[in-house]
Short mmCIF file of C-alpha atoms in Angstrom, two decimals:
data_model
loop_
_atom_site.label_atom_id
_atom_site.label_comp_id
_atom_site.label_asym_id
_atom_site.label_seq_id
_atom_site.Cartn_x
_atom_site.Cartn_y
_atom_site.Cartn_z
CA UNK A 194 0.00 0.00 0.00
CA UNK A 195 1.10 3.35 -0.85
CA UNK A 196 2.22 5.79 1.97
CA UNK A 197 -0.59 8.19 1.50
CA UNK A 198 -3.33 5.40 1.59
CA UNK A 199 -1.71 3.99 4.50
CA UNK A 200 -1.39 6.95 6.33
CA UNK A 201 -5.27 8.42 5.39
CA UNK A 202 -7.06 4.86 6.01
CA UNK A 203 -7.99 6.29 9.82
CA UNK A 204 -8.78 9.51 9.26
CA UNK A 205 -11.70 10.39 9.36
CA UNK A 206 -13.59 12.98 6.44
CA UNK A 207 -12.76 16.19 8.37
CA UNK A 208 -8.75 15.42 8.88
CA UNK A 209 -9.15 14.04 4.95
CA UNK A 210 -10.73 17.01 3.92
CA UNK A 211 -8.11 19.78 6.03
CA UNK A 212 -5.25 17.68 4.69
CA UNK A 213 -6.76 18.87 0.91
CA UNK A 214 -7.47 22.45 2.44
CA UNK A 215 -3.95 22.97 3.32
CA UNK A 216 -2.93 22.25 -0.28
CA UNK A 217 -0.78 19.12 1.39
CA UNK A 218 -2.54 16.93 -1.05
CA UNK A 219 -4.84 17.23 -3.97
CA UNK A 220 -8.40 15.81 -4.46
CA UNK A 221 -6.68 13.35 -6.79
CA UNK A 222 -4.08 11.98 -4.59
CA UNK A 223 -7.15 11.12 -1.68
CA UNK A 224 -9.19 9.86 -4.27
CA UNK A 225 -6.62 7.05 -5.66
CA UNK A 226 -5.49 6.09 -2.10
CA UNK A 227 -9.49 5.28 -1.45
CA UNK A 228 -9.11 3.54 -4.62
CA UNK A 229 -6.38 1.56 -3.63
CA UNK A 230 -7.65 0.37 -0.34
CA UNK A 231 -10.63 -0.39 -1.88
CA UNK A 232 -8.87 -2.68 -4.54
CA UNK A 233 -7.03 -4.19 -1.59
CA UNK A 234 -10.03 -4.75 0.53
CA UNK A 235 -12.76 -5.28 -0.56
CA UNK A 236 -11.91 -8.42 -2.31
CA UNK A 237 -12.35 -10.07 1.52
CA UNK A 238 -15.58 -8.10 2.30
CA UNK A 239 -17.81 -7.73 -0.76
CA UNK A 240 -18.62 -4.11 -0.06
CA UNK A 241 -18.69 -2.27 -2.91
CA UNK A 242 -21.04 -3.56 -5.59
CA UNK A 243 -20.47 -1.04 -8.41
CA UNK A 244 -16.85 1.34 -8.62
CA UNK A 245 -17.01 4.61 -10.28
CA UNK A 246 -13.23 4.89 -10.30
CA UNK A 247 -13.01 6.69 -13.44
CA UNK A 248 -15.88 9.05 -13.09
CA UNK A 249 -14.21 9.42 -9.20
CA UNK A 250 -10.59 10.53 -11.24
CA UNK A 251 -12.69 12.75 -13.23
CA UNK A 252 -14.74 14.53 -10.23
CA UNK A 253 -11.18 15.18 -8.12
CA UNK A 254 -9.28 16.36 -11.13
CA UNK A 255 -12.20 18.90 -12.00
CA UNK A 256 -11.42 20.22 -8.30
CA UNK A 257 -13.95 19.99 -6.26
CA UNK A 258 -15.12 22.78 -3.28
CA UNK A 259 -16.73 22.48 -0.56
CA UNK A 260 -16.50 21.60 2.90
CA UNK A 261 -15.36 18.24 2.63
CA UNK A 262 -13.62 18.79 -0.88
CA UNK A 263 -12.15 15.86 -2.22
CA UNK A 264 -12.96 13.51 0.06
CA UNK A 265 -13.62 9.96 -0.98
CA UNK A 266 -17.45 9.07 -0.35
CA UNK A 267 -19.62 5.40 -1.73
CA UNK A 268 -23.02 5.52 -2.25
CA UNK A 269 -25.91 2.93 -0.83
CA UNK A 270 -26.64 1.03 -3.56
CA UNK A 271 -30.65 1.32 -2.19
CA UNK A 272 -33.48 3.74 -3.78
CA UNK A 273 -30.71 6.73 -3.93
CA UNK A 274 -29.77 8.25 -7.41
CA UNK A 275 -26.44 8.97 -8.90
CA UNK A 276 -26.34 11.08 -11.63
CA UNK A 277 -25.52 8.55 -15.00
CA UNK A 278 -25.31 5.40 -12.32
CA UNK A 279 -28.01 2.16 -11.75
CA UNK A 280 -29.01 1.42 -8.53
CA UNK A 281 -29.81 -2.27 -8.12
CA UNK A 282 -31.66 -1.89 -4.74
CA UNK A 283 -29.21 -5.14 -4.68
CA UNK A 284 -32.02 -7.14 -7.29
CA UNK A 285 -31.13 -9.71 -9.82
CA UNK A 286 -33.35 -7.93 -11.93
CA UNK A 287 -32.03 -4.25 -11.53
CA UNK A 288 -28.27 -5.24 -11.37
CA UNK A 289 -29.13 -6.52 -14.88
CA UNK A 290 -31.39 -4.10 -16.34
CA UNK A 291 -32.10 -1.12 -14.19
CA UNK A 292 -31.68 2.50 -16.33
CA UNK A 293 -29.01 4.97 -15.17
CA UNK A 294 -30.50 8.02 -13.15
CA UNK A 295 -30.89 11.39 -15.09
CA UNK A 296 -30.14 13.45 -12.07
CA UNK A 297 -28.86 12.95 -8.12
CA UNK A 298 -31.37 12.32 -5.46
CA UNK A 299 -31.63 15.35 -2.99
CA UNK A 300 -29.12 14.06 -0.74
CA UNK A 301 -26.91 12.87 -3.26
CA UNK A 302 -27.08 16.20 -4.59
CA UNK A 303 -26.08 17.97 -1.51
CA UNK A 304 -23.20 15.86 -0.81
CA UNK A 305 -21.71 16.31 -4.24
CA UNK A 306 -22.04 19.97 -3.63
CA UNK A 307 -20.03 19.42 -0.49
CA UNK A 308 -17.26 18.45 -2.57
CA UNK A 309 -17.66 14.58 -1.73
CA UNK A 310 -15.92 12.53 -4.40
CA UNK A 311 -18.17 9.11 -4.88
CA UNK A 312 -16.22 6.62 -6.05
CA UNK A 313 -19.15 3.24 -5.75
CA UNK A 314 -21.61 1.57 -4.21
CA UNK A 315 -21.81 -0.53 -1.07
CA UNK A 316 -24.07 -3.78 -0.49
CA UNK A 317 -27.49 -4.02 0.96
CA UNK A 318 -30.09 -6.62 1.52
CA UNK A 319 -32.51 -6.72 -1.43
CA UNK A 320 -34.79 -3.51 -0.98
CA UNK A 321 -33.02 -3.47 2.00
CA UNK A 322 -35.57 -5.68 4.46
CA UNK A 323 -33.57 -7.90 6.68
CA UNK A 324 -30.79 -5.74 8.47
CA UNK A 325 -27.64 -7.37 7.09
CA UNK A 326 -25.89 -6.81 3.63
CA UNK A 327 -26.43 -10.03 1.89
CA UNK A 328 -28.55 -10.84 -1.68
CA UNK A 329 -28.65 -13.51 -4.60
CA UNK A 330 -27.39 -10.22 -6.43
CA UNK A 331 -24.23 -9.81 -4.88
CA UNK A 332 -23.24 -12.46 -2.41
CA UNK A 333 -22.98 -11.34 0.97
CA UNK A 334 -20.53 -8.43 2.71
CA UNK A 335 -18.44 -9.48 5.19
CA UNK A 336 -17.30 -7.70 8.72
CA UNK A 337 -13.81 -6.47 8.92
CA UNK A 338 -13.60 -7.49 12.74
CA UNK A 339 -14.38 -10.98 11.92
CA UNK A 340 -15.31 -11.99 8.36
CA UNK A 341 -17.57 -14.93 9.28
CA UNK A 342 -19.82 -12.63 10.68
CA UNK A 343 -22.68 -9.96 8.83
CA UNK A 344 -21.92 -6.19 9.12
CA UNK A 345 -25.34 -6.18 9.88
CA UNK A 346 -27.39 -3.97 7.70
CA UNK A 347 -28.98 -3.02 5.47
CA UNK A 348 -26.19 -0.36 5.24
CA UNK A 349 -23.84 -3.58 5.77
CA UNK A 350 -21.64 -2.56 3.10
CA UNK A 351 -21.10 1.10 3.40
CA UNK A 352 -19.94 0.35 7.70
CA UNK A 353 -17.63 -2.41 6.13
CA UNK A 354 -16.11 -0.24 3.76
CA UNK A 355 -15.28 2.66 6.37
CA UNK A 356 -14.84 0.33 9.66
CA UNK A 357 -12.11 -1.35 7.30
CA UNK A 358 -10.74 1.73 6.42
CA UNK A 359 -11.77 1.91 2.96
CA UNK A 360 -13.12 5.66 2.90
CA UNK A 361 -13.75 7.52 5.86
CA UNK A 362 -17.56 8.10 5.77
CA UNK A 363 -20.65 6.30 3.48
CA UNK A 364 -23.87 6.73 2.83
CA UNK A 365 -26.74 4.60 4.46
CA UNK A 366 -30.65 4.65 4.10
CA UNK A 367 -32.75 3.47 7.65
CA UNK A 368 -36.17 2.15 7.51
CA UNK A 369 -35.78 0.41 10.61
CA UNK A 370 -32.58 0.66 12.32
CA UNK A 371 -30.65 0.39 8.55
CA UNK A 372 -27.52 3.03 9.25
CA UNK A 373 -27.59 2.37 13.38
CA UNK A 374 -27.16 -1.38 13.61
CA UNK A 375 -24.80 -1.71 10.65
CA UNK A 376 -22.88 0.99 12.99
CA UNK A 377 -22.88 -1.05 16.04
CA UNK A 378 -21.90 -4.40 14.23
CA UNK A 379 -18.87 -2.53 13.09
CA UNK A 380 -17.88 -0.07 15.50
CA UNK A 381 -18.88 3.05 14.13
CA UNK A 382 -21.30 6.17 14.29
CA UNK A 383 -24.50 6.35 12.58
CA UNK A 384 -27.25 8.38 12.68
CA UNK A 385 -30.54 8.72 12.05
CA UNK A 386 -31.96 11.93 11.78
CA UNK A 387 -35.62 13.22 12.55
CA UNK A 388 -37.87 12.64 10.18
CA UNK A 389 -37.73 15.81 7.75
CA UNK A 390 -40.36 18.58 8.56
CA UNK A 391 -42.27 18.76 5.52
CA UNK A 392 -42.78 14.36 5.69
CA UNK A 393 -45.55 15.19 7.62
CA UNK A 394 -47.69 12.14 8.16
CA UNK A 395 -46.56 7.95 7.46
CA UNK A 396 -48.72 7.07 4.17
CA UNK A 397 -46.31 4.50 3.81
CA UNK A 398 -43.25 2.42 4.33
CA UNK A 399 -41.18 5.29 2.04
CA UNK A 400 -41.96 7.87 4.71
CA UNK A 401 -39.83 5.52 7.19
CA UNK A 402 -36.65 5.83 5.21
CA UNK A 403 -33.88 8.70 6.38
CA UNK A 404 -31.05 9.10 5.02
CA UNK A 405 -27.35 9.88 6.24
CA UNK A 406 -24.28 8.20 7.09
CA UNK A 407 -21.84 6.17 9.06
CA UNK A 408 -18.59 7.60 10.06
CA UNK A 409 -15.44 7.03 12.01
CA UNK A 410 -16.62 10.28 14.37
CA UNK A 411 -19.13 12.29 15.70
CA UNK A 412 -18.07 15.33 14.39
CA UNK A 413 -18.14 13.81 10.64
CA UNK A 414 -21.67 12.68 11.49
CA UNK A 415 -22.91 16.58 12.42
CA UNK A 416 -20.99 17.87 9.70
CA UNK A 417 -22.64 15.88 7.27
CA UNK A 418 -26.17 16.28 8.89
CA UNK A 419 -25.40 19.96 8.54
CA UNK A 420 -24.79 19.36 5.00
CA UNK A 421 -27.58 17.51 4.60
CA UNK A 422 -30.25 19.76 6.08
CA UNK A 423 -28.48 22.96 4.64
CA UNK A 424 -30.94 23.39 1.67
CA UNK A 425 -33.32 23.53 4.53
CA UNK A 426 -31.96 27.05 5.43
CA UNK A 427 -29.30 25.72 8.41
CA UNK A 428 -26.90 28.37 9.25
CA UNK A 429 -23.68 27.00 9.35
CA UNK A 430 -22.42 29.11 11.89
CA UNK A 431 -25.11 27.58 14.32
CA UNK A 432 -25.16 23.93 12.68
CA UNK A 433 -24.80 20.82 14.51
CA UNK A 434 -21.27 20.61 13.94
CA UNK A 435 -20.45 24.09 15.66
CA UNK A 436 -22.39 23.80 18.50
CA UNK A 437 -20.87 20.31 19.35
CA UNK A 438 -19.84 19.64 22.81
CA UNK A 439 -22.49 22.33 24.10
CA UNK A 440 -23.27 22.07 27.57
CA UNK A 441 -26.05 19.66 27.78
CA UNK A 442 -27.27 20.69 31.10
CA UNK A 443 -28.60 17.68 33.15
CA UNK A 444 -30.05 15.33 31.13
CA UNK A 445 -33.06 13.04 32.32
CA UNK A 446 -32.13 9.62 30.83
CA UNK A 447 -34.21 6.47 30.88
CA UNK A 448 -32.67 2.89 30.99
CA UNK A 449 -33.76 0.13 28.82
CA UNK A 450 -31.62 -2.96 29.36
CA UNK A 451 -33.81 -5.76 28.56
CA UNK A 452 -36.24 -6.41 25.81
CA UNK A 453 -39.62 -4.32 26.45
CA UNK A 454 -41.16 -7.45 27.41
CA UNK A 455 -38.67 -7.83 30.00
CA UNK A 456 -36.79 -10.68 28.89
CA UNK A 457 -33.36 -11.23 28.65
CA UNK A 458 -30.42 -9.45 25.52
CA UNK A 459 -27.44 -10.91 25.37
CA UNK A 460 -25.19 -10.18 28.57
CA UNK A 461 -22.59 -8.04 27.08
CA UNK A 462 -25.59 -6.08 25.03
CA UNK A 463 -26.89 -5.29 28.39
CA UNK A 464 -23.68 -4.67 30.09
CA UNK A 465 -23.06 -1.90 27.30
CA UNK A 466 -26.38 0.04 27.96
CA UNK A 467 -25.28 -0.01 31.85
CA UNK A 468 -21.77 0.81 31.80
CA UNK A 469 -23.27 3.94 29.65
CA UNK A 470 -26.07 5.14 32.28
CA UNK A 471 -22.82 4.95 34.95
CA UNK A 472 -20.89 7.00 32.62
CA UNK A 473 -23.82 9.54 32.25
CA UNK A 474 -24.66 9.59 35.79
CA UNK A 475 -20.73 10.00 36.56
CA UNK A 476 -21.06 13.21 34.37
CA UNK A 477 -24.13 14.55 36.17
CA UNK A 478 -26.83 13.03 34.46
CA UNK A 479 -30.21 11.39 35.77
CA UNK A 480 -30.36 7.76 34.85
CA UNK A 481 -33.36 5.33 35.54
CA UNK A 482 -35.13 2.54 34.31
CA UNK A 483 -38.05 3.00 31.86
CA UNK A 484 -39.11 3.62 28.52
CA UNK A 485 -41.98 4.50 26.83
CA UNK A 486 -44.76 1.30 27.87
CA UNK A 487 -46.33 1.37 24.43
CA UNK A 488 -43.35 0.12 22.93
CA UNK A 489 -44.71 -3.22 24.62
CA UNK A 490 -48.21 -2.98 22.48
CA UNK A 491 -48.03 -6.28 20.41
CA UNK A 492 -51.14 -5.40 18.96
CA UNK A 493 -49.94 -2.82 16.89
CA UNK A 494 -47.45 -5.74 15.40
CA UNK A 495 -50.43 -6.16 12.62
CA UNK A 496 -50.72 -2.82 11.44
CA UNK A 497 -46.87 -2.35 10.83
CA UNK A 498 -47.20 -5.51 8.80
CA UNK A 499 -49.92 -3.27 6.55
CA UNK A 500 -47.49 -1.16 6.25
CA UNK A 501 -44.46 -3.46 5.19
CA UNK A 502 -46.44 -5.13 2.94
CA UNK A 503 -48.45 -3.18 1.11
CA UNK A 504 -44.95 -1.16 0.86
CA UNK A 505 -42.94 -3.78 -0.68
CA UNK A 506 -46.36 -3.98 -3.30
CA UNK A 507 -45.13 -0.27 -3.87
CA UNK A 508 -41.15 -1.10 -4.57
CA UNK A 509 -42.18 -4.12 -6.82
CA UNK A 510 -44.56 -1.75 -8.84
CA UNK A 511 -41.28 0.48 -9.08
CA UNK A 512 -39.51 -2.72 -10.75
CA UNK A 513 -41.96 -3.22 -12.64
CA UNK A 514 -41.69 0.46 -14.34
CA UNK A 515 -37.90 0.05 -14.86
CA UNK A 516 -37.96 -3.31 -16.49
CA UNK A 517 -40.99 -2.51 -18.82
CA UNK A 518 -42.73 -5.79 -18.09
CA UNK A 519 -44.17 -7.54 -15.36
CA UNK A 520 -41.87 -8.80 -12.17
CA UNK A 521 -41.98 -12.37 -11.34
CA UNK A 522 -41.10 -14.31 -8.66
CA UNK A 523 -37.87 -15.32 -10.42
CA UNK A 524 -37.20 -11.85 -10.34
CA UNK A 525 -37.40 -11.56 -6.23
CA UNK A 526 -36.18 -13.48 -3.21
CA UNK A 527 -38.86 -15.34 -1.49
CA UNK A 528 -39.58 -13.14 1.15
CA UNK A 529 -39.72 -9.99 -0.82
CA UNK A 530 -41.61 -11.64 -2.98
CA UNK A 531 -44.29 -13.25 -0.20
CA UNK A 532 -44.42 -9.76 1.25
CA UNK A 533 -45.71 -7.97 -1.91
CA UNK A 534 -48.29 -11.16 -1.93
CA UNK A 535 -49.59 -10.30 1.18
CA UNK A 536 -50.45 -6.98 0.13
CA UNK A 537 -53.34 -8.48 -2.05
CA UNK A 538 -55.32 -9.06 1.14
CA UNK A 539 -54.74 -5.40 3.13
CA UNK A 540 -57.69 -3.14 2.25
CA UNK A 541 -58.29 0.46 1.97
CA UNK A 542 -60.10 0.01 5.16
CA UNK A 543 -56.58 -2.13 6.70
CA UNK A 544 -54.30 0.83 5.27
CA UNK A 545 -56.45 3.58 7.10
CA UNK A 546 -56.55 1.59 10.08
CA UNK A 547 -52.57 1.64 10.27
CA UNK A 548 -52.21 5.12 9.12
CA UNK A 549 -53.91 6.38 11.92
CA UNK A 550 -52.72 3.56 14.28
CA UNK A 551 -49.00 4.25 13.35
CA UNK A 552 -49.72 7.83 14.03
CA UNK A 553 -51.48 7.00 17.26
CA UNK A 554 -48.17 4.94 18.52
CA UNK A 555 -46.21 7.77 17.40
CA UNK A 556 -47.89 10.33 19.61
CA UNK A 557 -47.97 7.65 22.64
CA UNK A 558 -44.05 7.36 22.43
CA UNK A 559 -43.21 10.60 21.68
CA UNK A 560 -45.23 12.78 24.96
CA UNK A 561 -42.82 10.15 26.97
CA UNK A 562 -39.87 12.72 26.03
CA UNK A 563 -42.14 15.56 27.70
CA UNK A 564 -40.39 14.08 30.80
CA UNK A 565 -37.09 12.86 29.73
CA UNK A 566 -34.10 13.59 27.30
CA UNK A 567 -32.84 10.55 26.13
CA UNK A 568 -33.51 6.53 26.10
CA UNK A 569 -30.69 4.87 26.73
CA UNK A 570 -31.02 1.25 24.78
CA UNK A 571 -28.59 -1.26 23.31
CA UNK A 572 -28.56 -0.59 19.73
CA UNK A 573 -29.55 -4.78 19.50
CA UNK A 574 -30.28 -7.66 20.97
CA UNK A 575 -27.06 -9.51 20.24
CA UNK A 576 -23.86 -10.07 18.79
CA UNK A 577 -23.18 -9.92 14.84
CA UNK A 578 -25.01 -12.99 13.15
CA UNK A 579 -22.72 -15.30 11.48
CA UNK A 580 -23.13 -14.43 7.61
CA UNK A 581 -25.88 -16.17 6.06
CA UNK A 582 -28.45 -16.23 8.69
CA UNK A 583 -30.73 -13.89 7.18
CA UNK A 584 -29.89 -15.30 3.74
CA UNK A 585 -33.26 -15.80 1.60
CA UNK A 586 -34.55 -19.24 2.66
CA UNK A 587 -37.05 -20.31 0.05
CA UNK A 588 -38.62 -23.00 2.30
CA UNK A 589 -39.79 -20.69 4.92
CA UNK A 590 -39.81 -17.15 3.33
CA UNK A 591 -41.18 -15.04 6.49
CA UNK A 592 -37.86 -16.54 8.45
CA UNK A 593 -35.53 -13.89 7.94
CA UNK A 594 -37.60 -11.01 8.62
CA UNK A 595 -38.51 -12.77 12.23
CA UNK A 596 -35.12 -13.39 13.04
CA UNK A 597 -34.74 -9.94 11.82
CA UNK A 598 -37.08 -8.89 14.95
CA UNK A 599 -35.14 -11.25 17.04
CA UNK A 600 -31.70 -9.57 16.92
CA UNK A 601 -32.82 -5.84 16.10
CA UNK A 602 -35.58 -5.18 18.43
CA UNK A 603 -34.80 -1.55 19.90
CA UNK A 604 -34.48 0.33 16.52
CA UNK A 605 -37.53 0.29 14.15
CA UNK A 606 -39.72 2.60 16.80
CA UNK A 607 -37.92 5.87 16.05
CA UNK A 608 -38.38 5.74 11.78
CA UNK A 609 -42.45 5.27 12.63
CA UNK A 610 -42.03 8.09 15.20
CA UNK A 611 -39.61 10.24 12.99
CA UNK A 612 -37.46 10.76 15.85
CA UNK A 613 -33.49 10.91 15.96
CA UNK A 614 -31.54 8.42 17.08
CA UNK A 615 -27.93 7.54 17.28
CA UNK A 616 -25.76 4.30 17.91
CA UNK A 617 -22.41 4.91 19.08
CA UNK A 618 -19.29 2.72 19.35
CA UNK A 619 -19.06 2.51 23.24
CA UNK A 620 -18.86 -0.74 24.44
CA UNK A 621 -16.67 -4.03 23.05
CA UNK A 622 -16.89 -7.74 23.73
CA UNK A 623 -14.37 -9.53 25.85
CA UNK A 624 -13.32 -11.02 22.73
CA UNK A 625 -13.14 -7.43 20.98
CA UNK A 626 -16.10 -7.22 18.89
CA UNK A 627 -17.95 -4.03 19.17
CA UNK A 628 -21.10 -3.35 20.84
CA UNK A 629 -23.03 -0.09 20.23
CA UNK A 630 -25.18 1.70 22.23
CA UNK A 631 -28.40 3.52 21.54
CA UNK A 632 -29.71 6.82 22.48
CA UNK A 633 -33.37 7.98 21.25
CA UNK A 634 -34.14 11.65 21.20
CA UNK A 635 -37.39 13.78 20.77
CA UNK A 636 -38.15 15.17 17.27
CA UNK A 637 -35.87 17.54 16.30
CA UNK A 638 -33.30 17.04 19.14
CA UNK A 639 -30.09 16.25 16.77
CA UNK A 640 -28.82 19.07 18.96
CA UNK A 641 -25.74 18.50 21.23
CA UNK A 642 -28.16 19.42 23.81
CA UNK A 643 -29.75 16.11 24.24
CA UNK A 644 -26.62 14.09 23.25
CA UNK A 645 -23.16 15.64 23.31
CA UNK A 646 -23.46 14.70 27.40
CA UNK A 647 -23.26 11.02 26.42
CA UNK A 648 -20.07 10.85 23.90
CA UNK A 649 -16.69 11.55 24.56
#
């Protein structure tokens, strides 16, 4: 490995990005020691499906500006745009036949802006359903820490490519815990942001997805949410990123350390939510059991199911539209496939029914915040799965997306709430995995206000 890639594979975007500011290197140079780690690596991990190397060369030689000018960036390969680029949404059928985009997405948009370099596209599941990076597409992505494990997911493949040093930052789509558990499983930050103002009400599954990042540090995380909210008006002089490490005050913090129906997470998972609430309460903080007690409701488990279903019915449709024809179940993996089935038999009256029971459980959870600050959680249930576990299983199609609950239960509340929420890379195993640790905040309350207390 070159010196330059060696010596940039920790740094996070902000050093990367100063180290181009300073004139010490050029765009270029960053860009083709990515490159080369990426040619090195990924070879092991599977995490970048498509490489843009050549556009990348182009991009840093036209000279980007920005904030993070030059910096090497990939791309989710999941229902996000790139200019001239497919997205597969990690589908047999896209990766063959899917159109390039005429324009970025939003986000995309804003980041290119930034001077962000992208140079590919990491792994998901297919349409991004089960929370690890694996697909008949494109094989499955491996964990740097230990590569018979999942990176979890579905942003699997953009935390494998920066936890092994690949690039410094990625992007990553969340649905249901989609950019926070792939950052606990590999030991990094990732956030995901409130629910954008003008979303409104859930309609459907779409209005669960937010998009950001994973990152090697905090600071890269508020930079980019800056970024990412600054068509919204943000003043950067009174962003996220400058008012990080703000004086909290004394945060009130509940303590969830167990599954809400009080059973048992793996030891270590609850050790890493404990050792946390002694760290906050060491700095001042209020720590005590609780959490919001309609998080326990298992009778709202059938109208989420309206909603996942009838909203994979919506991303098959989609297919449909960019192959021209019809998609059929050759085209999808079983469960995928059985979900958009199921859809047949949720009615107008069934899609109502959720719509205003989702936003009934959203109003529940949220007035619990009128008394606290934070929920303290592990990010999941248990270590990283060995790779394959959530792999399409053809004989039992349903049996990925219910081990899927099994291992991730503590995330998917906040994308049906629209409320922030961030896992960060506190705790390890004895054996030196990583264990991340999750911290809930009301709408709105990215702020280091209600978090910059609990990270050091």
């Amino acid at each position: 490995m070159s010196t330059l890639a060696e010596q940039t594979r920790w740094y996070d975007a902000t050093d990367q990005a100063a180290l181009v500011a300073s004139g010490e290197v050029k765009p270029g140079e960053l860009v083709e020691a990515a490159i080369e780690r990426i040619e090195q690596f990924d070879p092991a991990l599977g995490a970048v499906t498509l490489r843009y190397f050549e556009e990348a060369r182009a991009a840093a030689a036209a000279g980007p500006s920005g904030p993070l000018a030059g910096v090497p960036f990939l791309v989710k390969d999941l229902l996000t745009d790139v200019a001239g680029q497919i997205c597969t949404n990690a589908n047999v059928a896209l990766k063959e036949h899917a159109r390039p985009a005429g324009a970025d997405s939003p986000l995309v948009a804003r980041f290119r802006a930034a001077g962000l370099v992208f140079a590919g596209r990491t792994a998901s599941s297919e349409f991004g359903t089960v929370p690890a990076a694996e697909s008949t597409a494109w094989g499955a992505t491996r964990n740097p820490w230990d590569t018979t494990l999942s990176p979890g997911g579905s942003s699997g493949g953009s935390a494998a490519a920066v936890a092994a040093g690949m690039v410094p930052a990625a992007h990553g789509t969340d649905a249901a815990g989609s950019v926070r558990i792939p950052a606990s499983c590999c030991g990094l930050v990732g956030l995901k942001p409130s629910r954008p103002s003008g979303k409104g009400a859930i309609t459907s599954v779409h209005d669960l997805i937010v998009d950001l990042a994973v990152t090697r540090s905090v600071r890269d995380t508020a930079l980019l949410l800056d970024i990412a909210r600054g068509a919204e008006g943000a003043d950067p002089a009174d962003g996220h990123l400058a008012r990080l490490g703000a004086e909290p005050g004394r945060l009130r913090v509940g303590l969830l350390d167990t599954r809400v129906d009080g059973t048992a997470v793996h030891p270590e998972f609850a050790e890493a939510a404990r050792s946390t609430a002694r760290l906050l309460e060491s700095l001042g903080h209020h720590v005590e059991p609780g959490f919001p007690a309609v998080l326990g409701d298992t009778t709202l488990d059938r109208l989420f199911a309206a909603f996942w279903s009838t909203g994979m019915a919506e991303v098959l449709g989609d297919v449909a539209r960019q192959l021209g024809r019809e998609v059929t179940e050759a085209d999808v993996e079983p469960l995928n496939w059985t979900l958009g089935a199921l859809a047949a038999d949720v009615t107008a009256e069934d899609r109502q029914a959720a719509r205003e029971g989702v936003a009934g459980f959203a109003r529940s959870v949220v007035s619990w915040w009128d008394d606290h600050d934070l929920l303290l959680t592990p990010t999941q249930a248990e270590p990283p799965l060995p790779s394959g576990t959530l792999a399409s299983d053809p004989a039992d199609p349903m049996a990925p997306l219910r081990r899927s609950g099994q291992f991730a239960p503590f995330t998917p509340f906040a994308n049906f709430t629209g409320q922030p929420a961030i896992s960060l890379p506190l705790h390890t195993t004895p054996d030196g995995l990583p264990i991340g640790v999750h911290l809930v905040a009301a709408p709105g309350r990215e702020d280091p206000t209600a978090t910059s207390g609990s990270t050091t």
